[in-house]
Amino acid sequence: MKKLYPLAICLAALSAQAQTNIAIDATKPATDISPDMWGIFFEDINFAADGGLYGELVKNRSFEFPQALMGWAAMGQVELADADPAFKANPRYARITKGESYRPAGLENEGFRGISLERGKTYDFSAQVRNASQRPLKLGVELINSIGRTYKTDTLTIAPAAGWQKIEATLTSALTDPKGRLRVLLLTPGTIDIDHISLFPTDTWKGRKGGLRRDLAQALADLSPKVMRFPGGCIVEGTDLANRYQWKKTVGPVEERPLNINRWNYNFSNRMAPDYFQSAGLGFFEFFQLSEDIGATPLPILSCGLACQYETGEEVPLDSLQPYIDDALDLIEFANGPVSSRWGALRAEMGHPEPFNMRYIGIGNEQWGEVYPERLELFLKQIRAKHPEIMVVGSAGPLPQGEQFDYLWPEMRRLGADLVDEHYYREPEWFFGNADRYNDYPRKGPKVFAGEYASHDYENRTANTYLSALSEAAFMTGLERNADLVRMATYAPLFAHVEANQWHPDLIWFDNAEVMRTPNYYVQQLFANNPGTRVLPIATQNGPEIYTSATLDEPTGEVIVKIVNRSAEPRKVKLDLKAPKGKNYVSGSHTYLQSDDLAAQNALGEPEKVYPRQRPVKIGADGEIEVLPQSVNVYRLR
Ligand code: AHR
């Protein structure tokens, strides 16, 4: 919270406004709000994992991209080989040979749109090397600037040995450059095999070696998310089944996690990213660990045996689905099983003997047609039998209405899914117009999980405008009022690299050095930091363009009132808050987002235009408050 909003409210305009009446009954707390209500959805899209949250700075570190030297510039004699590899799952490596001449031999990596270096900061370099000669060899490792200038060389001596060995060094950058590079040179004549060349900032999230980028993880923690959906999205499904996300290939030593092409590499022909692959360095263990770090309950999504139905739609025959079901059962064991179990033992080996307390699993992403329920049914049978404690999330398809949606909901009821995942990428008017979407939904049967949503401001090139954020806030008041039915909600997508993105809008933008929080981010944060524990009955009269919800926060005893005013005029509101005996709820805090410019956006490297501000609030005997134009307001009243 930065500063108080200068109260430049035009009183004349205010008095011309009819008053809106909001009646809240704090004597009748209704349904509980799910403790997992507001969360995040992480998908590896827009370079969210490799080149983003995963701290690795070297692209194609294992030479496994189909174009084996993509991301690398080779100098002198460099060949590729895969005989007697260091790692079975990623067998290819580089062989560098330097002759007696002064000519250099080595490799230079360009990173993910550059390697951001900061003077005085340290970086953890490592590689697997094999020196099959009879004498020690010297390897120079250099952090260089964008035009190739070297400031400092660290020299490592590699002893002769028949097999592979790991070399490590901590490099201190002598320069600041957002587009730096890493150079590895063989300094003495001879031949060396080299693989898994890696560079991480030492300063990672929680200081974990080979860990996550600190500022991006912090941006997630600052959202106080209570649930984390992972890893997709379309990448769960894959373009074809071979390309689907397979969690078992993302655990264990990172060097042995096989590379997968990221489907967002080629998904949109106008946004191709030929260098977009999944190293799985941010895999399922890291997902569970991060969820735990930031206080979010993990919600993994697994393939149901259908590849993306927009693409190949490849189907696993029903009688061959067991390995897919086993993946689900084994994942539960990996997350929660005892260390004596096969998968629980791997979790312990990776450093987390305690269970991760996973409570949900999603089967399928945006599936449709009969092929989906008939597969989900088989998963449900076995998950229910073995793990009745796990809640299963089914899908309502890719759209928030229509034939597939209308077919799938009754199917989800018939099958007894615990939650149904609805997705809505729609224009701002849809979000404003759907704030009451759930008022009349049937209350029996599965609950709702708003698993992917974002307001797409088409008139402003689907940028993260203030209008999009305002409309999401209006819609979210409706989710909160219907919290008996809507149990969780996660905006999508989460991250986007400014120089490598396929989809927008996105909640958090970043380049290699900085992070930018969007107006939409702050809306999510306002809701997630102020959920309350019970819904309070609320009635709003004369409230065109006003959207409201109210909750009771039992631990603090506060009443939390949310008011979104989409109008360009300030609004006079009379709060009639019925309090239990001995309470009055007249003072507290007011946190708000406001902008007169619906097209306002935040931008990297610029002061933020839209951000939350806070001030104390006191409600007079008349119950009147003035609500700013185009604002999202959270009042916490004691
Ligand atoms: O969030 C981007 C994509 O949108 C997801 O991968 C998919 O589930 C949806 O279509």
XYZ file of C-alpha atoms and ligand atoms in Angstrom:
648
model
C 0.000 0.000 0.000
C 1.670 3.197 -1.050
C -0.211 6.371 -0.343
C -3.653 7.742 0.333
C -5.835 8.612 -2.595
C -6.284 12.393 -2.767
C -10.004 12.712 -2.148
C -10.779 14.748 -5.204
C -14.374 13.757 -5.234
C -16.740 16.189 -6.813
C -19.373 16.699 -4.139
C -21.775 18.300 -6.578
C -21.681 15.189 -8.707
C -22.201 13.100 -5.589
C -25.299 14.874 -4.455
C -26.766 14.581 -7.932
C -26.445 10.800 -7.637
C -29.233 8.714 -6.260
C -28.114 6.836 -3.195
C -27.407 3.126 -3.268
C -28.565 1.182 -0.224
C -26.637 -1.853 0.896
C -28.128 -3.951 3.671
C -25.890 -6.543 5.326
C -27.027 -8.863 8.049
C -24.062 -9.721 10.233
C -26.313 -11.556 12.692
C -26.879 -14.321 10.162
C -23.557 -15.636 8.869
C -24.478 -18.115 6.194
C -22.424 -20.703 4.406
C -18.705 -21.137 4.969
C -16.270 -19.861 2.372
C -13.841 -22.471 1.174
C -10.440 -21.874 2.750
C -9.120 -22.629 -0.742
C -11.282 -20.014 -2.451
C -8.788 -17.699 -4.187
C -5.780 -19.247 -5.856
C -3.452 -19.394 -8.818
C -3.138 -21.491 -11.936
C 0.388 -22.153 -13.143
C 0.830 -23.342 -16.697
C 4.096 -23.434 -18.615
C 2.944 -20.946 -21.239
C 4.618 -17.605 -22.099
C 7.967 -18.967 -20.790
C 6.455 -19.288 -17.332
C 8.684 -22.200 -16.279
C 11.861 -22.456 -18.388
C 12.969 -18.868 -18.891
C 10.666 -17.756 -16.079
C 9.981 -19.089 -12.602
C 12.515 -21.906 -12.945
C 15.807 -20.211 -12.158
C 17.944 -21.954 -14.810
C 19.665 -19.348 -16.984
C 21.022 -21.672 -19.671
C 18.757 -22.629 -22.552
C 19.093 -26.139 -23.954
C 21.514 -27.086 -21.197
C 21.464 -30.765 -22.206
C 21.709 -30.335 -25.988
C 18.429 -32.235 -26.334
C 16.549 -29.702 -28.460
C 15.945 -31.226 -31.911
C 18.342 -28.594 -33.252
C 20.973 -29.711 -30.795
C 22.899 -26.444 -30.705
C 19.898 -24.139 -30.504
C 20.743 -21.426 -27.981
C 24.460 -22.133 -28.348
C 27.164 -20.612 -30.488
C 29.988 -23.037 -31.121
C 33.602 -21.912 -31.518
C 36.280 -24.112 -33.023
C 35.751 -27.862 -33.109
C 32.509 -28.817 -31.385
C 30.707 -32.073 -32.171
C 27.642 -33.743 -30.739
C 27.647 -37.306 -29.471
C 25.565 -39.682 -27.412
C 27.759 -42.733 -26.843
C 28.242 -43.601 -23.142
C 26.228 -40.601 -22.046
C 26.155 -39.059 -18.604
C 22.361 -39.342 -18.493
C 20.174 -41.971 -20.118
C 17.089 -39.768 -20.443
C 19.049 -36.906 -22.008
C 21.905 -38.691 -23.746
C 23.262 -36.057 -26.097
C 26.382 -34.095 -25.136
C 28.963 -31.835 -26.756
C 32.542 -32.793 -27.481
C 34.957 -29.871 -27.588
C 38.394 -30.337 -29.071
C 41.147 -27.749 -28.930
C 44.235 -28.096 -31.044
C 47.706 -26.795 -30.319
C 47.000 -23.485 -32.045
C 45.821 -20.402 -30.165
C 42.367 -20.742 -31.738
C 39.579 -21.013 -29.171
C 37.192 -23.931 -28.847
C 34.050 -23.817 -26.815
C 30.419 -22.809 -26.507
C 28.456 -19.721 -25.725
C 24.875 -19.787 -24.446
C 22.422 -16.978 -25.119
C 20.054 -17.808 -22.267
C 16.353 -17.182 -22.514
C 16.300 -13.914 -24.465
C 19.602 -13.174 -22.743
C 21.010 -13.939 -19.310
C 20.383 -11.166 -16.844
C 23.606 -10.458 -14.963
C 24.112 -8.089 -12.091
C 27.472 -6.787 -11.039
C 28.650 -8.247 -7.730
C 25.981 -10.960 -7.683
C 26.994 -14.596 -7.662
C 25.895 -17.369 -9.996
C 26.170 -21.121 -9.530
C 27.776 -22.755 -12.529
C 27.875 -26.517 -12.980
C 28.390 -29.047 -15.759
C 29.050 -32.717 -16.319
C 32.404 -33.308 -17.973
C 34.517 -36.210 -19.145
C 38.230 -35.903 -19.671
C 39.341 -39.195 -21.121
C 42.886 -37.985 -21.797
C 45.927 -38.621 -19.652
C 46.408 -35.054 -18.453
C 44.433 -32.394 -16.668
C 42.547 -29.949 -18.866
C 41.611 -26.392 -18.130
C 38.155 -25.018 -18.748
C 37.465 -21.294 -18.734
C 34.002 -20.144 -17.662
C 32.990 -16.575 -18.369
C 29.990 -14.340 -17.876
C 30.066 -12.029 -20.847
C 28.075 -8.997 -21.841
C 25.668 -8.655 -24.740
C 28.402 -7.714 -27.185
C 30.627 -10.570 -26.151
C 33.077 -8.727 -23.961
C 34.629 -10.697 -21.120
C 35.515 -9.123 -17.810
C 36.706 -12.110 -15.882
C 37.532 -15.764 -16.507
C 37.161 -18.474 -13.885
C 39.394 -21.423 -14.628
C 38.503 -24.939 -13.598
C 40.944 -27.825 -13.786
C 39.469 -31.110 -14.888
C 41.370 -34.156 -13.768
C 41.654 -37.085 -16.155
C 39.099 -39.805 -15.425
C 37.382 -42.537 -17.396
C 33.867 -41.482 -16.496
C 31.786 -38.373 -16.075
C 32.294 -35.924 -13.230
C 30.410 -32.886 -12.037
C 32.237 -29.591 -11.913
C 30.945 -26.595 -10.013
C 31.973 -22.995 -9.494
C 30.482 -19.879 -8.017
C 30.963 -17.022 -10.450
C 30.777 -13.392 -9.441
C 29.543 -11.135 -12.189
C 31.798 -8.222 -12.996
C 29.080 -6.583 -15.068
C 25.418 -5.691 -15.192
C 23.704 -6.601 -18.439
C 20.150 -7.890 -18.991
C 21.352 -9.659 -22.132
C 24.507 -11.300 -20.903
C 25.737 -14.726 -21.970
C 27.691 -17.660 -20.617
C 30.862 -18.799 -22.327
C 32.712 -22.062 -21.733
C 36.140 -22.450 -23.380
C 38.590 -25.295 -23.393
C 41.853 -23.517 -22.570
C 44.332 -26.339 -22.985
C 44.763 -28.582 -26.033
C 42.758 -31.779 -25.804
C 39.204 -33.086 -25.935
C 36.482 -32.795 -23.388
C 32.888 -34.079 -23.305
C 30.460 -31.737 -21.645
C 26.753 -31.957 -20.784
C 24.077 -30.377 -18.611
C 25.758 -26.978 -18.544
C 23.863 -25.006 -15.956
C 23.864 -21.557 -14.405
C 21.557 -20.353 -11.652
C 21.544 -17.196 -9.622
C 22.773 -18.097 -6.132
C 19.998 -15.958 -4.745
C 17.009 -18.176 -5.508
C 13.647 -18.457 -3.767
C 14.355 -19.775 -0.243
C 18.028 -20.023 -1.225
C 17.512 -23.463 -2.761
C 20.284 -24.596 -5.074
C 18.963 -24.947 -8.598
C 15.746 -23.363 -7.393
C 13.175 -20.829 -8.487
C 13.594 -17.204 -9.432
C 13.146 -15.321 -6.195
C 11.225 -12.242 -7.387
C 8.695 -14.267 -9.357
C 8.079 -16.705 -6.519
C 7.725 -13.744 -4.173
C 5.089 -12.228 -6.459
C 3.131 -15.457 -6.045
C 3.571 -15.510 -2.283
C 2.368 -11.901 -2.106
C -0.912 -13.007 -3.638
C -1.634 -15.255 -0.620
C -3.042 -17.923 -2.925
C -4.888 -20.712 -1.199
C -4.901 -23.189 -4.048
C -2.426 -23.799 -6.861
C -3.581 -25.553 -10.024
C -0.723 -27.113 -12.029
C 0.610 -27.798 -14.696
C -2.156 -26.864 -17.160
C -4.036 -26.210 -19.191
C -3.413 -27.535 -22.615
C 0.059 -28.828 -21.838
C -1.546 -31.495 -19.662
C -3.286 -32.869 -22.753
C -0.459 -32.503 -25.252
C -0.850 -32.050 -28.971
C -0.769 -35.821 -29.090
C -0.588 -38.314 -26.259
C 3.174 -38.720 -26.500
C 3.520 -34.992 -25.887
C 1.180 -34.911 -22.857
C 2.514 -33.858 -19.472
C 3.653 -36.955 -17.574
C 4.416 -36.182 -13.972
C 6.645 -39.216 -13.455
C 9.050 -37.754 -16.003
C 9.338 -34.580 -13.931
C 10.585 -36.019 -10.637
C 13.925 -37.396 -9.492
C 17.278 -35.891 -10.525
C 16.761 -33.002 -12.963
C 19.388 -34.367 -15.322
C 17.276 -37.476 -15.866
C 14.026 -35.666 -16.588
C 13.513 -36.023 -20.343
C 12.967 -32.932 -22.420
C 9.501 -32.394 -23.881
C 8.541 -29.948 -26.570
C 6.229 -27.310 -25.187
C 3.049 -27.244 -27.267
C 3.043 -23.443 -27.022
C 6.198 -23.662 -29.132
C 4.002 -23.880 -32.250
C 0.426 -23.547 -31.046
C -0.269 -20.137 -32.570
C 1.254 -19.601 -35.989
C 1.562 -15.864 -35.337
C 3.386 -16.434 -32.057
C 5.779 -19.270 -32.727
C 8.515 -19.891 -30.189
C 10.834 -22.463 -31.793
C 13.049 -22.520 -28.708
C 10.249 -23.345 -26.256
C 10.813 -26.709 -24.549
C 10.118 -28.159 -21.133
C 13.181 -29.216 -19.178
C 10.832 -30.194 -16.311
C 13.303 -28.623 -13.888
C 10.181 -27.149 -12.352
C 8.435 -30.478 -12.019
C 5.931 -32.020 -9.684
C 8.151 -32.059 -6.604
C 8.927 -28.370 -7.055
C 5.216 -27.683 -7.577
C 4.276 -29.364 -4.303
C 7.122 -27.642 -2.515
C 6.187 -24.201 -3.838
C 2.529 -24.743 -2.979
C 3.585 -25.541 0.551
C 5.914 -22.518 0.715
C 3.183 -20.090 -0.250
C 0.385 -21.701 1.741
C -1.592 -22.968 -1.268
C -3.196 -26.366 -1.408
C -1.897 -28.232 -4.477
C -4.351 -29.086 -7.244
C -2.640 -31.234 -9.876
C -4.326 -31.841 -13.217
C -3.566 -35.058 -15.086
C -4.241 -36.372 -18.557
C -7.478 -38.339 -18.806
C -6.230 -40.208 -21.885
C -7.308 -37.622 -24.445
C -4.893 -35.394 -26.304
C -5.979 -31.835 -27.087
C -9.333 -32.085 -28.829
C -8.643 -28.864 -30.722
C -5.617 -30.615 -32.202
C -5.168 -34.376 -32.728
C -7.816 -35.473 -30.229
C -5.901 -38.741 -29.899
C -7.720 -41.168 -27.594
C -6.440 -43.938 -25.370
C -8.765 -46.915 -25.841
C -10.773 -47.561 -22.689
C -9.192 -50.942 -22.175
C -5.723 -49.358 -22.236
C -6.400 -46.579 -19.764
C -4.935 -48.290 -16.703
C -1.455 -46.696 -16.921
C -3.141 -43.286 -16.921
C -5.217 -44.203 -13.879
C -2.094 -45.564 -12.231
C -0.455 -42.192 -12.821
C -3.229 -40.597 -10.766
C -3.050 -43.171 -7.963
C 0.738 -43.012 -7.889
C 0.695 -39.237 -7.764
C -1.452 -39.378 -4.654
C 1.113 -41.743 -3.179
C 3.965 -39.455 -4.230
C 2.275 -36.521 -2.496
C 0.822 -38.179 0.565
C 2.050 -41.752 0.867
C 4.290 -43.077 3.623
C 8.019 -43.009 3.028
C 7.876 -46.788 2.984
C 5.789 -46.701 -0.212
C 7.464 -46.629 -3.627
C 6.486 -43.081 -4.530
C 6.542 -41.759 -0.969
C 10.140 -42.975 -0.796
C 11.037 -40.907 -3.856
C 9.449 -37.842 -2.272
C 11.558 -38.435 0.840
C 14.679 -38.955 -1.240
C 14.001 -35.625 -2.911
C 14.006 -33.975 0.486
C 10.429 -34.036 1.752
C 9.626 -37.039 3.914
C 6.515 -35.359 5.299
C 3.431 -35.656 3.132
C 2.336 -32.692 1.025
C -1.307 -33.096 2.093
C -2.740 -33.089 -1.378
C -6.540 -33.037 -1.226
C -7.624 -32.507 -4.833
C -6.907 -34.008 -8.196
C -8.215 -32.856 -11.589
C -8.687 -35.400 -14.356
C -8.597 -33.834 -17.796
C -8.399 -30.206 -18.778
C -10.771 -28.840 -21.408
C -12.325 -32.084 -22.612
C -15.632 -32.648 -24.272
C -17.885 -35.255 -25.843
C -18.774 -38.733 -24.647
C -15.136 -39.760 -24.780
C -14.512 -37.687 -21.668
C -17.082 -38.944 -19.119
C -16.475 -42.540 -20.124
C -12.820 -42.100 -19.238
C -13.391 -40.012 -16.139
C -15.739 -42.692 -14.815
C -12.932 -45.250 -14.806
C -10.610 -42.887 -12.951
C -13.317 -42.032 -10.423
C -14.032 -45.669 -9.639
C -10.451 -46.425 -8.687
C -9.662 -43.116 -6.985
C -12.819 -43.401 -4.852
C -11.997 -46.992 -3.942
C -8.418 -46.305 -2.947
C -8.540 -42.666 -1.874
C -11.993 -41.582 -0.751
C -10.320 -38.607 0.946
C -9.305 -37.032 -2.397
C -11.700 -34.682 -4.163
C -11.902 -35.123 -7.903
C -12.311 -32.214 -10.297
C -14.015 -32.817 -13.640
C -14.281 -30.489 -16.629
C -17.139 -28.502 -18.157
C -15.206 -28.115 -21.397
C -13.517 -25.067 -22.839
C -16.512 -22.712 -22.909
C -18.770 -21.288 -20.207
C -21.958 -22.233 -22.058
C -23.149 -24.086 -25.135
C -23.703 -27.623 -26.269
C -20.637 -29.221 -24.703
C -21.109 -27.369 -21.450
C -24.792 -28.377 -21.301
C -23.880 -31.977 -21.978
C -21.025 -32.163 -19.490
C -22.664 -30.702 -16.381
C -25.340 -33.443 -16.109
C -22.624 -35.980 -16.831
C -20.504 -34.623 -13.988
C -23.554 -34.881 -11.704
C -24.217 -38.434 -12.831
C -20.620 -39.422 -12.162
C -20.463 -37.596 -8.852
C -17.435 -35.396 -9.524
C -16.730 -33.249 -6.479
C -16.073 -30.091 -8.454
C -16.557 -29.007 -12.039
C -13.946 -26.801 -13.649
C -15.458 -23.962 -15.691
C -13.364 -21.722 -17.946
C -14.240 -18.261 -19.147
C -12.130 -16.034 -21.335
C -14.611 -13.348 -22.238
C -14.933 -9.604 -22.840
C -15.395 -7.204 -19.883
C -19.153 -6.867 -20.509
C -19.523 -10.608 -20.051
C -17.863 -10.385 -16.653
C -20.009 -7.474 -15.528
C -23.096 -9.212 -16.894
C -22.288 -12.522 -15.217
C -21.820 -11.287 -11.663
C -25.049 -13.123 -10.815
C -24.200 -16.202 -12.888
C -24.313 -18.555 -9.952
C -27.324 -17.175 -8.073
C -29.647 -19.727 -9.646
C -27.306 -22.664 -10.202
C -28.562 -25.942 -8.711
C -27.130 -26.446 -5.266
C -27.157 -30.228 -5.335
C -24.277 -32.121 -6.864
C -20.773 -30.981 -7.740
C -19.436 -27.616 -6.676
C -17.912 -25.118 -9.059
C -14.233 -24.454 -9.610
C -13.609 -21.388 -11.761
C -10.347 -22.883 -12.967
C -9.414 -20.440 -15.745
C -10.769 -16.976 -16.250
C -9.673 -13.589 -17.482
C -11.446 -10.598 -18.907
C -10.244 -9.971 -22.454
C -10.417 -6.292 -23.301
C -10.505 -6.754 -27.058
C -10.786 -3.025 -27.681
C -7.388 -2.593 -26.061
C -5.601 -5.503 -27.751
C -6.462 -7.798 -24.819
C -3.973 -5.975 -22.650
C -4.149 -6.066 -18.864
C -6.178 -2.898 -18.688
C -7.860 -1.458 -15.672
C -11.217 -2.163 -17.339
C -10.427 -5.866 -17.483
C -9.464 -5.866 -13.818
C -12.555 -3.903 -12.789
C -14.840 -6.323 -14.597
C -13.113 -9.320 -12.996
C -13.612 -7.753 -9.568
C -17.330 -7.249 -10.287
C -17.611 -10.881 -11.322
C -15.669 -12.089 -8.296
C -18.154 -10.470 -5.908
C -20.665 -12.874 -7.447
C -18.362 -15.842 -6.870
C -18.025 -14.785 -3.264
C -21.771 -14.294 -2.729
C -22.210 -17.819 -4.039
C -19.343 -19.303 -2.072
C -21.540 -22.201 -0.943
C -21.341 -23.368 -4.571
C -18.181 -21.798 -5.950
C -15.382 -23.285 -3.887
C -12.275 -22.165 -5.754
C -11.216 -19.732 -8.457
C -7.948 -19.255 -10.307
C -7.163 -16.545 -12.888
C -5.330 -17.611 -16.078
C -2.668 -17.507 -17.317
C -0.363 -16.573 -14.488
C 2.939 -15.475 -16.048
C 4.215 -13.962 -19.281
C 7.703 -13.049 -20.426
C 7.567 -9.711 -22.243
C 9.808 -11.002 -25.014
C 8.396 -14.502 -25.328
C 4.669 -14.863 -24.923
C 1.885 -16.647 -26.714
C -1.189 -15.530 -24.801
C -2.442 -12.402 -23.142
C -3.688 -10.991 -20.832
C -1.678 -12.567 -18.005
C -1.523 -11.875 -14.317
C 2.209 -11.185 -13.936
C 4.622 -9.951 -16.596
C 8.373 -10.139 -16.358
C 11.623 -9.808 -18.229
C 14.884 -11.385 -17.151
C 15.485 -8.810 -14.443
C 12.166 -7.404 -13.306
C 8.595 -8.279 -12.505
C 5.423 -6.297 -13.121
C 2.142 -6.741 -11.294
C -0.945 -5.968 -13.367
C -4.170 -4.297 -12.175
C -5.682 -7.795 -12.421
C -3.023 -9.044 -10.014
C -4.076 -6.450 -7.475
C -7.726 -7.455 -7.807
C -6.759 -11.050 -7.073
C -4.684 -9.883 -4.149
C -7.501 -7.782 -2.696
C -9.837 -10.752 -2.732
C -7.289 -13.317 -1.557
C -6.144 -11.175 1.353
C -9.704 -10.487 2.430
C -11.775 -13.603 1.960
C -13.528 -13.949 5.316
C -14.826 -17.273 6.504
C -18.644 -16.976 6.189
C -20.853 -15.343 3.598
C -23.148 -12.633 4.947
C -26.557 -11.946 3.429
C -26.387 -8.756 1.405
C -29.077 -6.831 -0.483
C -28.226 -3.936 -2.767
C -30.896 -1.472 -3.857
C -30.605 1.132 -6.525
C -27.218 -0.111 -7.452
C -26.797 0.037 -11.177
C -23.116 -0.450 -11.886
C -22.492 -1.413 -8.263
C -21.389 -4.960 -7.368
C -21.185 -6.130 -3.783
C -20.449 -8.962 -1.413
C -19.963 -9.254 2.326
C -18.320 -11.820 4.540
C -17.579 -12.352 8.189
C -14.020 -13.127 9.170
C -14.448 -15.253 12.272
C -10.814 -15.226 13.481
C -10.686 -11.402 13.609
C -14.403 -10.777 14.124
C -14.359 -8.285 11.244
C -17.028 -7.780 8.633
C -15.514 -7.481 5.148
C -17.516 -5.551 2.589
C -16.507 -5.452 -1.068
C -17.967 -2.821 -3.358
C -17.108 -2.438 -7.017
C -18.286 0.754 -8.687
C -17.957 0.545 -12.466
C -19.538 3.914 -13.072
C -17.439 6.946 -13.991
C -19.217 8.839 -11.214
C -18.625 8.669 -7.494
C -21.415 6.945 -5.656
C -23.176 7.735 -2.408
C -23.789 4.476 -0.576
C -25.746 3.922 2.605
C -24.546 0.898 4.512
C -27.160 -0.630 6.732
C -25.179 -3.155 8.680
C -27.184 -5.198 11.150
C -24.777 -6.200 13.900
C -25.133 -8.749 16.665
C -25.547 -7.375 20.188
C -22.470 -5.620 21.502
C -20.948 -4.995 18.035
C -21.235 -2.084 15.650
C -18.672 -2.383 12.817
C -18.148 1.330 12.338
C -14.426 1.654 11.860
C -11.605 -0.159 10.201
C -9.634 -0.030 7.015
C -10.486 0.723 3.425
C -8.264 -0.725 0.701
C -9.031 0.188 -2.863
C -7.973 0.281 -6.483
C -9.079 3.239 -8.533
C -8.332 4.733 -11.905
C -10.129 7.287 -14.040
C -8.552 5.661 -17.069
C -10.108 2.338 -18.011
C -7.282 1.719 -20.467
C -4.608 2.209 -17.768
C -1.987 -0.511 -17.580
C 1.101 -1.068 -15.514
C 4.358 -1.511 -17.386
C 7.770 -2.953 -16.640
C 10.304 -0.383 -15.559
C 7.703 2.358 -15.056
C 6.023 3.553 -11.874
C 2.806 1.624 -11.413
C -0.332 3.429 -12.466
C -2.760 1.082 -10.773
C -2.010 -0.261 -7.324
C -3.902 -0.657 -4.071
C -4.031 2.120 -1.491
C -5.233 1.989 2.059
C -6.740 4.432 4.500
C -8.681 4.219 7.729
C -12.438 4.405 7.505
C -15.077 5.520 9.990
C -18.717 5.076 9.213
C -20.989 7.755 10.646
C -24.352 7.242 12.296
C -26.046 7.765 8.929
C -24.095 4.808 7.512
C -23.036 6.833 4.496
C -19.884 6.222 2.541
C -18.686 7.690 -0.703
C -17.456 5.208 -3.232
C -14.948 6.444 -5.768
C -15.679 6.209 -9.488
C -14.364 3.101 -11.236
C -13.121 1.540 -8.053
C -12.706 -1.783 -6.297
C -13.130 -1.375 -2.532
C -12.562 -3.619 0.431
C -13.749 -2.386 3.817
C -12.680 -4.337 6.874
C -14.930 -3.184 9.689
C -14.460 -3.896 13.354
O -4.671 -20.460 -20.218
C -4.325 -20.719 -21.532
C -5.089 -21.915 -22.105
O -6.437 -21.623 -22.175
C -5.035 -23.161 -21.288
O -3.916 -23.905 -21.547
C -6.267 -23.891 -21.727
O -6.786 -24.720 -20.728
C -7.197 -22.802 -22.143
O -7.743 -23.048 -23.385
